[in-house]
PDB file of C-alpha atoms and ligand atoms in Angstrom:
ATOM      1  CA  UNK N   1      26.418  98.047 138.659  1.00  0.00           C
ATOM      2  CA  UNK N   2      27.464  98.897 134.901  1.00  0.00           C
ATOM      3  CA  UNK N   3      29.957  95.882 135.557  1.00  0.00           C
ATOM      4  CA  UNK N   4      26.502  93.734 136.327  1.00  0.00           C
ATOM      5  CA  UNK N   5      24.820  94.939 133.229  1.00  0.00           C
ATOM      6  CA  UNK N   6      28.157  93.852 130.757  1.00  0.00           C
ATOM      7  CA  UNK N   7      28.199  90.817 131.939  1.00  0.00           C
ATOM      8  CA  UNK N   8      24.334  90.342 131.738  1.00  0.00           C
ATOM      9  CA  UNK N   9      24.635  91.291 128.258  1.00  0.00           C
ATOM     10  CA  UNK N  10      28.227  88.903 127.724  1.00  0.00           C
ATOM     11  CA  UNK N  11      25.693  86.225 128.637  1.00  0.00           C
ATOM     12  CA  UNK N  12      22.557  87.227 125.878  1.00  0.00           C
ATOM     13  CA  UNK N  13      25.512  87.123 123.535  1.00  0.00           C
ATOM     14  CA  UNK N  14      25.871  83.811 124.693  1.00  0.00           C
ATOM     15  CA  UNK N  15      22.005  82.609 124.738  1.00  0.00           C
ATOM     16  CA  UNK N  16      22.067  84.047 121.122  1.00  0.00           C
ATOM     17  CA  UNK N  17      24.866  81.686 120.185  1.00  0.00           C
ATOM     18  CA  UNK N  18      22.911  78.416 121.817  1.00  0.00           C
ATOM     19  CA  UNK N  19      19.917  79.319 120.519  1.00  0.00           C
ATOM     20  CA  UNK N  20      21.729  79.360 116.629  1.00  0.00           C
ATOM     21  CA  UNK N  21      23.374  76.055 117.460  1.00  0.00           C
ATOM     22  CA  UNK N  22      20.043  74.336 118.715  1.00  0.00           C
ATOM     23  CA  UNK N  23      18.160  75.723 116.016  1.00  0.00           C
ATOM     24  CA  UNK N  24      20.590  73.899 113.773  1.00  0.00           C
ATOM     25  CA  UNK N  25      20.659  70.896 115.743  1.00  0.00           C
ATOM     26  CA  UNK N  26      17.260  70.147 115.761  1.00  0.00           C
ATOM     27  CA  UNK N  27      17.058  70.711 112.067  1.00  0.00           C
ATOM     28  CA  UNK N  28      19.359  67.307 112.581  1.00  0.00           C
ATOM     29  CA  UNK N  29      17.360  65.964 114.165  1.00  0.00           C
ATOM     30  CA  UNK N  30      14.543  66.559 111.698  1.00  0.00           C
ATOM     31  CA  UNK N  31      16.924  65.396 108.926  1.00  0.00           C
ATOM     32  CA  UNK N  32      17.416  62.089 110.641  1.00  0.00           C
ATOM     33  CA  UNK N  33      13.862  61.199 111.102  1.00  0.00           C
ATOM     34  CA  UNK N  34      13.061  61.349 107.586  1.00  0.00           C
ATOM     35  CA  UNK N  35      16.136  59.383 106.730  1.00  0.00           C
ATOM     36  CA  UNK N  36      14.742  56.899 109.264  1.00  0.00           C
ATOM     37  CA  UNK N  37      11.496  57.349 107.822  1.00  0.00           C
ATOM     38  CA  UNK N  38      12.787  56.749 103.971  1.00  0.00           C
ATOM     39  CA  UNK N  39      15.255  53.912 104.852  1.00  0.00           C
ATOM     40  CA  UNK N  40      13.090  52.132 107.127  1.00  0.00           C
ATOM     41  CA  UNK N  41      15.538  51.945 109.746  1.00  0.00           C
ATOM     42  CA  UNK N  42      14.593  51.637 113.666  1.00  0.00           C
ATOM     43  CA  UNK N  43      13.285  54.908 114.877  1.00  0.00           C
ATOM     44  CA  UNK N  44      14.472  53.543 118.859  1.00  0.00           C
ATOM     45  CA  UNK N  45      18.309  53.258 119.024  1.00  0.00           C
ATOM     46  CA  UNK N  46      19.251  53.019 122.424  1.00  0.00           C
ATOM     47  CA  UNK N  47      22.895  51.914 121.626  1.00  0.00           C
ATOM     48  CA  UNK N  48      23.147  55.366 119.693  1.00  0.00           C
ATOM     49  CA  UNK N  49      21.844  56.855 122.881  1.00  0.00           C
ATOM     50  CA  UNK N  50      24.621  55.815 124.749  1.00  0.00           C
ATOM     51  CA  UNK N  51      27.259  55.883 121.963  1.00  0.00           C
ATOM     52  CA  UNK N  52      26.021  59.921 122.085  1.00  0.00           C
ATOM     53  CA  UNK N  53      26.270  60.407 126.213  1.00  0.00           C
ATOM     54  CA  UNK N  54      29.817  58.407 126.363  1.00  0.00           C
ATOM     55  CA  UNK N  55      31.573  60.633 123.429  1.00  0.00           C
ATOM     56  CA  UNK N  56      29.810  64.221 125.262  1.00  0.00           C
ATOM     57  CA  UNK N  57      31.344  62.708 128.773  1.00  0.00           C
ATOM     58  CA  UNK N  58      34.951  62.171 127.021  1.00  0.00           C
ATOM     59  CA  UNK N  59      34.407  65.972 125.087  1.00  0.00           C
ATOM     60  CA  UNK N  60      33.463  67.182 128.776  1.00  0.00           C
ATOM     61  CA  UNK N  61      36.623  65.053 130.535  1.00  0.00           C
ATOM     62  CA  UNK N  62      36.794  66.657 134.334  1.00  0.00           C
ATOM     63  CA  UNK N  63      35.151  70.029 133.189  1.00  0.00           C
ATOM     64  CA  UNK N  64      33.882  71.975 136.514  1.00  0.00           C
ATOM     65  CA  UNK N  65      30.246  71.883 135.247  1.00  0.00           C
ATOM     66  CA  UNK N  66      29.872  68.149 133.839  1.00  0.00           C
ATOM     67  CA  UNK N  67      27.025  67.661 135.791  1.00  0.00           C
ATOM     68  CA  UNK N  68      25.434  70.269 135.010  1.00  0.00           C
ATOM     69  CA  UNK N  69      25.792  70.318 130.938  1.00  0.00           C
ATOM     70  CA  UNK N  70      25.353  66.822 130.999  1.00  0.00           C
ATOM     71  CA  UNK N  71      21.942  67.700 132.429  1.00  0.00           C
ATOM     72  CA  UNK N  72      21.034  69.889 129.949  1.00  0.00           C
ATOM     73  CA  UNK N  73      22.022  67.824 126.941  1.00  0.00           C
ATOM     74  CA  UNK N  74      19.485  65.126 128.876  1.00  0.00           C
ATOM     75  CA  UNK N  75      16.818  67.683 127.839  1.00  0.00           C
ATOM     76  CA  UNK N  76      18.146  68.285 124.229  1.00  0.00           C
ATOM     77  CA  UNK N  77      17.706  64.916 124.196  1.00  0.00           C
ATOM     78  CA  UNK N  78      14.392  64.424 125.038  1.00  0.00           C
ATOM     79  CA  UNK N  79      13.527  67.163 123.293  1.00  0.00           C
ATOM     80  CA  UNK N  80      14.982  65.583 119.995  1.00  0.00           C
ATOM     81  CA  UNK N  81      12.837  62.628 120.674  1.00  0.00           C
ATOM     82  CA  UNK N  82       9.625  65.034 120.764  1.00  0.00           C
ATOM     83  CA  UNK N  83      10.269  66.707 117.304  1.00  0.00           C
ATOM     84  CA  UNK N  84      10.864  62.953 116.180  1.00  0.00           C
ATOM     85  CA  UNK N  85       7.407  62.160 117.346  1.00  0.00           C
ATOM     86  CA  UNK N  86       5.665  65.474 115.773  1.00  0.00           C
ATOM     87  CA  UNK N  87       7.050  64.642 112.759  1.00  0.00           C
ATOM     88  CA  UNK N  88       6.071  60.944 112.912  1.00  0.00           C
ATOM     89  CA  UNK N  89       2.496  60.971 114.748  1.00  0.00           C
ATOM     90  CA  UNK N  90       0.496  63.930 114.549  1.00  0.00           C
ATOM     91  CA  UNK N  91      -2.623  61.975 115.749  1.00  0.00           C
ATOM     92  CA  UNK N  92      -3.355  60.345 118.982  1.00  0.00           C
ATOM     93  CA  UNK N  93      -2.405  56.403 119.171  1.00  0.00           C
ATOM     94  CA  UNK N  94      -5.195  54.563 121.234  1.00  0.00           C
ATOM     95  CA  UNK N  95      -3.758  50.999 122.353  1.00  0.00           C
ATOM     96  CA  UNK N  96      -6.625  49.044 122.612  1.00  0.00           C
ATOM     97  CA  UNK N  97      -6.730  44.999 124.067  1.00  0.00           C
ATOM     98  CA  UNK N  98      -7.554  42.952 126.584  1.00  0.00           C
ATOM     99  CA  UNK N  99      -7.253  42.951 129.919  1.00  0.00           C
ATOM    100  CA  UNK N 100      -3.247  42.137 130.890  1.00  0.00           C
ATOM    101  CA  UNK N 101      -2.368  42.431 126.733  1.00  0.00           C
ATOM    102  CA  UNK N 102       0.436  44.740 128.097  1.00  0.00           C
ATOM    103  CA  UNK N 103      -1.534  48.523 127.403  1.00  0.00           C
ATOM    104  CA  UNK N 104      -0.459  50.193 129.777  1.00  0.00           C
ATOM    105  CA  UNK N 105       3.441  48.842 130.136  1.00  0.00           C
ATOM    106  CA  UNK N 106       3.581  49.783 126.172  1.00  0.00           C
ATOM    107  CA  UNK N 107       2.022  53.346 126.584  1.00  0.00           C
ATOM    108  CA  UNK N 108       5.302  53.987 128.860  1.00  0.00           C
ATOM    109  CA  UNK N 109       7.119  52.670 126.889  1.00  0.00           C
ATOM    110  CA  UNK N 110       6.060  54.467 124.253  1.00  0.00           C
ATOM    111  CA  UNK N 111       5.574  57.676 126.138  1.00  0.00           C
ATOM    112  CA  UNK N 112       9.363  57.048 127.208  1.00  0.00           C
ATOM    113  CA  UNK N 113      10.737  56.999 123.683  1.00  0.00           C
ATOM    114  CA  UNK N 114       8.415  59.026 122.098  1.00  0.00           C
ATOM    115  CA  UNK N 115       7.818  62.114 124.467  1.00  0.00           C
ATOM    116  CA  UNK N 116       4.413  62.103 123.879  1.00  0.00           C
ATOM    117  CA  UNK N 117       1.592  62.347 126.336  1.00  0.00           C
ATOM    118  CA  UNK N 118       0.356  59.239 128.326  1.00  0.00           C
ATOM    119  CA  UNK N 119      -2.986  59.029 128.723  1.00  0.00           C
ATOM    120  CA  UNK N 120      -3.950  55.823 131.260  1.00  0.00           C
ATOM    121  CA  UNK N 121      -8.142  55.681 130.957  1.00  0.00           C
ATOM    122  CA  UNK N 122      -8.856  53.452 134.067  1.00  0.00           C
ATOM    123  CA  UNK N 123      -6.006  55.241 136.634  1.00  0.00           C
ATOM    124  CA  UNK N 124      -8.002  58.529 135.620  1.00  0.00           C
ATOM    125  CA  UNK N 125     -11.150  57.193 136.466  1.00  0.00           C
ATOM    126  CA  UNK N 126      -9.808  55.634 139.256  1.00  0.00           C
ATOM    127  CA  UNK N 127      -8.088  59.141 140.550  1.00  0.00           C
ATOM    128  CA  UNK N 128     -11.712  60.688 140.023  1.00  0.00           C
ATOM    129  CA  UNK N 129     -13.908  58.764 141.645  1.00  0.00           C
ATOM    130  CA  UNK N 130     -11.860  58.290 144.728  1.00  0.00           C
ATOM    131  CA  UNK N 131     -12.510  54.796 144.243  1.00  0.00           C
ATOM    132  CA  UNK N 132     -11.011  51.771 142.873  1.00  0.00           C
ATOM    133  CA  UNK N 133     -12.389  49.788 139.381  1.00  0.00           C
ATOM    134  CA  UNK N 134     -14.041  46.927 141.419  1.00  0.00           C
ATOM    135  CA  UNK N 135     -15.564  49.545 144.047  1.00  0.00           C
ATOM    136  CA  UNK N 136     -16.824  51.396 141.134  1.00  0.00           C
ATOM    137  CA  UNK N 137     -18.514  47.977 139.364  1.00  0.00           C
ATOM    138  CA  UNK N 138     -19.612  47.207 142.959  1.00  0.00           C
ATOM    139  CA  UNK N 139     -21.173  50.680 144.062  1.00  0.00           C
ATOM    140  CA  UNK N 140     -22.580  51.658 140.450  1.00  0.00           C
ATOM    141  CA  UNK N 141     -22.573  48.476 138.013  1.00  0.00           C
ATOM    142  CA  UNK N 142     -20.680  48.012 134.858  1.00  0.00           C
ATOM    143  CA  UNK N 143     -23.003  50.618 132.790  1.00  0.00           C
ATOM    144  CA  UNK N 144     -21.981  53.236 135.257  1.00  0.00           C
ATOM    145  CA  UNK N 145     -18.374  52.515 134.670  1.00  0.00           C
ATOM    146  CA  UNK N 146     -18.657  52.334 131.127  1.00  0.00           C
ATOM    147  CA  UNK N 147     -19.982  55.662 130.840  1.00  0.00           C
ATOM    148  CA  UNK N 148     -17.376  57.243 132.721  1.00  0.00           C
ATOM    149  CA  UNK N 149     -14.555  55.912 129.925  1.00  0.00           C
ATOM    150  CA  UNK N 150     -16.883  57.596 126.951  1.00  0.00           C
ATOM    151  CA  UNK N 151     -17.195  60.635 128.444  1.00  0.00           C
ATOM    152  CA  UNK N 152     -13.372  60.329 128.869  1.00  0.00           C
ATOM    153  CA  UNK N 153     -13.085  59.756 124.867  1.00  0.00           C
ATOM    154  CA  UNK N 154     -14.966  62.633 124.373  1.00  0.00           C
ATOM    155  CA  UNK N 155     -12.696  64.863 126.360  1.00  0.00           C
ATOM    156  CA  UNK N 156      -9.690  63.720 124.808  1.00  0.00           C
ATOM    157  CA  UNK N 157     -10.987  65.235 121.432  1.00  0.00           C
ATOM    158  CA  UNK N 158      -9.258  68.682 122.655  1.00  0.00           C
ATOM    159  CA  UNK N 159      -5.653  66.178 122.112  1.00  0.00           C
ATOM    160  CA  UNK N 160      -4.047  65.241 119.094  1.00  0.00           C
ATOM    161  CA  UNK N 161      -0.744  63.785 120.382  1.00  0.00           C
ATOM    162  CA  UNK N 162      -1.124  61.752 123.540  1.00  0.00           C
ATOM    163  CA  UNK N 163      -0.698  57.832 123.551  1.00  0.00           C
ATOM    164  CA  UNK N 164      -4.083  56.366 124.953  1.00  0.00           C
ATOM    165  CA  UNK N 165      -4.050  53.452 126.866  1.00  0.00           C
ATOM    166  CA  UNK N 166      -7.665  52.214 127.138  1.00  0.00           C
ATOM    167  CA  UNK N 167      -9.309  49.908 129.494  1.00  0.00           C
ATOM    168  CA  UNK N 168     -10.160  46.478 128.101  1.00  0.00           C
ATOM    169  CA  UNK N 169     -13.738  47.413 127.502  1.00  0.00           C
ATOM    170  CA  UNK N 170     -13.276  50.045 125.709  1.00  0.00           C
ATOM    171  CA  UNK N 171     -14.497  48.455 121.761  1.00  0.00           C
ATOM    172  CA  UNK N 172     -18.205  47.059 123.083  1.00  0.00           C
ATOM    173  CA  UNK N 173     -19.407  50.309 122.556  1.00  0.00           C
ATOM    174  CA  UNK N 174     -20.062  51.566 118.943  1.00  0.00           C
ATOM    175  CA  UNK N 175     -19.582  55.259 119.482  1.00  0.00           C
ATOM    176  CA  UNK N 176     -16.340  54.305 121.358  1.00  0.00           C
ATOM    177  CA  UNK N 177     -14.594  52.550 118.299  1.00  0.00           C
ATOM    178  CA  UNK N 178     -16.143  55.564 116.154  1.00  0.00           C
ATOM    179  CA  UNK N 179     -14.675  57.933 118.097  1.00  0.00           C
ATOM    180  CA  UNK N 180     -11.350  56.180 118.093  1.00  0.00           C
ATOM    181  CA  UNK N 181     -11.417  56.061 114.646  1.00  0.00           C
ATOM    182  CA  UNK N 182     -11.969  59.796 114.205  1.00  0.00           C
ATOM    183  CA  UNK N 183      -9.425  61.122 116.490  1.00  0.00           C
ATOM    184  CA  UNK N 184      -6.798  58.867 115.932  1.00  0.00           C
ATOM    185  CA  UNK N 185      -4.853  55.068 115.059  1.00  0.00           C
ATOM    186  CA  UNK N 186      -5.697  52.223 117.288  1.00  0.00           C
ATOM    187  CA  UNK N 187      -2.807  49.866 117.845  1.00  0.00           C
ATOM    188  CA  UNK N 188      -4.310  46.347 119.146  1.00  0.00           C
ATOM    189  CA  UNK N 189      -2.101  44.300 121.433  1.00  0.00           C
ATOM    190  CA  UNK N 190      -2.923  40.364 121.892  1.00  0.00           C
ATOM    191  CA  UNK N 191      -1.730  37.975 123.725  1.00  0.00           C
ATOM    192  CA  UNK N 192      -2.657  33.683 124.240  1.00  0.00           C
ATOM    193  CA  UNK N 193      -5.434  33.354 126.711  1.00  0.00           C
ATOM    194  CA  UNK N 194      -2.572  31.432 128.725  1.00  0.00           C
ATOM    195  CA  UNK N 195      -0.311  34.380 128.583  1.00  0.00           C
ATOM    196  CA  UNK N 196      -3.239  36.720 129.860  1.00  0.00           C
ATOM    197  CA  UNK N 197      -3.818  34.641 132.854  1.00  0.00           C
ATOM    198  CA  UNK N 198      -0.039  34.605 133.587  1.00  0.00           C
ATOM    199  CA  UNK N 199       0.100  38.276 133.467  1.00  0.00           C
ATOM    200  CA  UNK N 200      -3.442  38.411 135.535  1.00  0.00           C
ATOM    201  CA  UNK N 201      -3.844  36.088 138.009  1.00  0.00           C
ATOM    202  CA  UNK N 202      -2.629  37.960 140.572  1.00  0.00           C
ATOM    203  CA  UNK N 203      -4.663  41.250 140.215  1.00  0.00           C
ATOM    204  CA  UNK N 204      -7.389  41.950 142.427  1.00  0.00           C
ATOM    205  CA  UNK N 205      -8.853  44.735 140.397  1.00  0.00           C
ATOM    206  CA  UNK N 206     -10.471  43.445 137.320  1.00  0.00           C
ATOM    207  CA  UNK N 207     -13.791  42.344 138.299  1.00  0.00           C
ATOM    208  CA  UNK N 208     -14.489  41.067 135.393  1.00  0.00           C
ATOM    209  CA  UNK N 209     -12.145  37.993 136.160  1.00  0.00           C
ATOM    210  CA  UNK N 210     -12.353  38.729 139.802  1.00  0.00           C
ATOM    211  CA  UNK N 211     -14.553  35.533 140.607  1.00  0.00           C
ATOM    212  CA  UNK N 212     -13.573  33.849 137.338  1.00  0.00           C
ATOM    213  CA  UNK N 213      -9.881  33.476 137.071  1.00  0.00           C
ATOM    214  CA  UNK N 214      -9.410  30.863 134.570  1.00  0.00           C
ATOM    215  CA  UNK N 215      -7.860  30.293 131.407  1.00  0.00           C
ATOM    216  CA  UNK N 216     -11.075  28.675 130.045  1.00  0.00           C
ATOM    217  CA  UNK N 217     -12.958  31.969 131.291  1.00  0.00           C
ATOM    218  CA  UNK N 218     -10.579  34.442 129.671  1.00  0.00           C
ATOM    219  CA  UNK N 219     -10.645  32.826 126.200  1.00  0.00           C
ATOM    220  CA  UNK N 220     -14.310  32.565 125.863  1.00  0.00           C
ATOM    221  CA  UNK N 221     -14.560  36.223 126.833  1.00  0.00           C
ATOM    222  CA  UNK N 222     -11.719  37.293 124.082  1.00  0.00           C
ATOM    223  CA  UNK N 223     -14.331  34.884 121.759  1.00  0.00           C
ATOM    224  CA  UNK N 224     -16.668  37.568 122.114  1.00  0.00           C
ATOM    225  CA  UNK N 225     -14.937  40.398 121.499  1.00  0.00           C
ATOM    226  CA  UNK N 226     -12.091  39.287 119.011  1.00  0.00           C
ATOM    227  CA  UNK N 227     -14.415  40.834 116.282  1.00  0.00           C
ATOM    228  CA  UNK N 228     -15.090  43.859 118.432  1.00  0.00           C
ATOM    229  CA  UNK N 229     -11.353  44.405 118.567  1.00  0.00           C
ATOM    230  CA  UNK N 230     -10.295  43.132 115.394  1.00  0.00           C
ATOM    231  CA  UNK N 231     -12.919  45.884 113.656  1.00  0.00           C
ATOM    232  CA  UNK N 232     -11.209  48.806 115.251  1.00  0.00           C
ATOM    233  CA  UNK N 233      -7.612  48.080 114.663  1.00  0.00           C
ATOM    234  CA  UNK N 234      -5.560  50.483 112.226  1.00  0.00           C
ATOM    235  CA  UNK N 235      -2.532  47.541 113.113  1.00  0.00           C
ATOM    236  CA  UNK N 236      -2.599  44.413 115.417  1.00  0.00           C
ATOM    237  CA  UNK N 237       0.510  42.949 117.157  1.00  0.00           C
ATOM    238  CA  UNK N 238       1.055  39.856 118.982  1.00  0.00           C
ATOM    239  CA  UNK N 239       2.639  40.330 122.411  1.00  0.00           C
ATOM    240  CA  UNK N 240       3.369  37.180 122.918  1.00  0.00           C
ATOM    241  CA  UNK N 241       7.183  36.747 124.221  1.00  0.00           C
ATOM    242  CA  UNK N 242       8.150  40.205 123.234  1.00  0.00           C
ATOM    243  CA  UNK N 243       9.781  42.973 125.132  1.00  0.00           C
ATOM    244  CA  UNK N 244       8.067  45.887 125.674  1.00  0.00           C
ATOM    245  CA  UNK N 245      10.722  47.691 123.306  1.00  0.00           C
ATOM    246  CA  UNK N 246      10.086  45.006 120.597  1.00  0.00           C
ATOM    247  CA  UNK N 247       6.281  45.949 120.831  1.00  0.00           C
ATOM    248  CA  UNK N 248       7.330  49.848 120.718  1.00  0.00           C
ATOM    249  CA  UNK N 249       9.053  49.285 117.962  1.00  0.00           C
ATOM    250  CA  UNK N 250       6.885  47.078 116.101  1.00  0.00           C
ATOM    251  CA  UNK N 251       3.984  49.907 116.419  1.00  0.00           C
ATOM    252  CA  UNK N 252       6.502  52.489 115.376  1.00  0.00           C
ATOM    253  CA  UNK N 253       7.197  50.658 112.105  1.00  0.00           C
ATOM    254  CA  UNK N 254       4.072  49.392 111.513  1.00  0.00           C
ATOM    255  CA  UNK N 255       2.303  52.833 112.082  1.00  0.00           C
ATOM    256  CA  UNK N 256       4.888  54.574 109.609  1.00  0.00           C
ATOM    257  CA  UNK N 257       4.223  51.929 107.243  1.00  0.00           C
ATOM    258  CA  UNK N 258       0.458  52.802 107.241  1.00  0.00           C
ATOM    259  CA  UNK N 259       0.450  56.997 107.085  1.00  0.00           C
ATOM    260  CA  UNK N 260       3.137  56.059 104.133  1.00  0.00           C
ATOM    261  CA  UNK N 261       0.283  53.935 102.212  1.00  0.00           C
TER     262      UNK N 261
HETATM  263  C1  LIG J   1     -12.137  45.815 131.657  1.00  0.00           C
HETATM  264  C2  LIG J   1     -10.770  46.035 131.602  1.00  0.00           C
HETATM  265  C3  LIG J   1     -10.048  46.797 132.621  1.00  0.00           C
HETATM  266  C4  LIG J   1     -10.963  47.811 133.303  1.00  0.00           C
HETATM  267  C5  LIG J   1     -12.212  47.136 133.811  1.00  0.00           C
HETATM  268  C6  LIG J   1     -12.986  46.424 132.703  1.00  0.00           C
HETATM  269  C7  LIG J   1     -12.754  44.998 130.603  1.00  0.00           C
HETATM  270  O1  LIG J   1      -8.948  47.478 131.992  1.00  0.00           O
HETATM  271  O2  LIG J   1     -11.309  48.835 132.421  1.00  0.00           O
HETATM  272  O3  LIG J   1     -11.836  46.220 134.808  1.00  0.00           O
HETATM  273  O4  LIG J   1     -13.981  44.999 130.490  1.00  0.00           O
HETATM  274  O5  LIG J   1     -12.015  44.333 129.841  1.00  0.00           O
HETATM  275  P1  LIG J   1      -7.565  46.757 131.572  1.00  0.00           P
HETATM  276  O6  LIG J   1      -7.783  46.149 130.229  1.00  0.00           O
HETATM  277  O7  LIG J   1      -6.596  47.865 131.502  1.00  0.00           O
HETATM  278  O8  LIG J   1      -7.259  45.760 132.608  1.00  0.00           O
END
């Protein structure tokens, strides 16, 4: 028993030591965001990334627990990435757009580098109501459905890092875009009316486009509510033939560039 209770306490000794050394490193980590931040350099490296887990594998060589630490530097790693965000975004980022302008791929993809919260506004109304979009715009008509997604802006007022990815809709209503405004940075995507219907066509749950699946159809609705989108945007970025890590990193920069103004 006594022998128990050393090495318990061999092993706080230890725990002190990692806690010192993570402490330290994720001052690092702080240090390098700023220099990011300052120099203007890209906040995503994913070569680094790699360059970092190939040198830990050589330190580690055929070490008995590779697996194991090699898991639990995958955590100080995403754990670096969210003490880069909190340092970068200390507001909520609503991606706002139409329908197929890539919102939700880039909230992943943003939620992926960033560690921050994903919040997907039409899968959570979907997941409430039991039902799909065009059940809900079938059962209860569009004003129905629209409610739902305020009432869903007004609950996200208790969050102050998540990444927001909003249904299409979302800017036709005033105290939408107000409270957008208020609670955070919206990030419009856009993409060519061709592009949309490429990235579209094959969906079965917009009913919107549902019976009107056209190029022609999806530009004159953009018509009406380019102003709606273009008044609510903090920063707008084409889409257009870019990778969804371009766009991340676009909105990164561009973001940065803004609090900094
Ligand atoms: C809509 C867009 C959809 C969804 C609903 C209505 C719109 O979201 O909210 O079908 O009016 O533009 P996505 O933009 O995510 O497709």
């Amino acid at each position: 028993m006594e022998r128990l209770e050393e090495i318990r306490a061999k092993m706080g000794e230890c725990d002190d030591k990692i806690i010192d050394q993570l402490v330290i490193r994720m001052g690092y980590v702080q240090e390098i965001i700023e220099y990011k931040k300052k120099t203007g350099i890209p906040i995503i490296q994913p070569e680094q990334e790699k360059k970092q887990t190939d040198a830990l594998k050589k330190k580690l060589g055929d070490n008995e627990f590779e697996e194991e630490i090699l898991n639990i530097f995958e955590y100080i790693v995403k754990n670096s990435r969210k003490i880069q965000a909190k340092s970068l975004f200390d507001y909520n980022i609503f991606l706002v757009g139409f329908m197929g302008s890539g919102k939700s791929a880039v909230a992943a993809g943003l939620k992926e580098k960033l560690e921050m919260e994903q919040v997907e506004m039409d899968e959570l109304i979907v997941k409430r109501q039991g039902m799909s979009i065009t059940e809900i715009f079938a059962e209860y008509g569009e004003d129905y459905f629209r409610n739902l997604e305020s009432n869903i802006l007004i609950e996200l007022q208790k969050k102050s890092q998540a990444i927001v990815s909003c249904g299409g809709g979302i800017v036709m209503r005033d105290e939408n875009t107000d409270h957008m405004k208020k609670h955070g940075r919206v990030v419009l995507l856009t993409a060519k009316p061709e592009t949309i219907y490429n990235r579209v066509k094959d969906s079965k749950d917009r009913p919107i486009l549902n019976d009107h699946m056209t190029v022609e159809f999806i530009e004159e609705l953009m018509n009406k509510r380019k102003a709606r989108y273009e008044a609510v945007a903090d920063v707008t970025i084409s889409t257009d033939g870019k990778s969804v890590v371009e766009i991340c990193e676009e909105i990164i920069t561009r973001l940065i560039a803004l609090d900094n103004m």
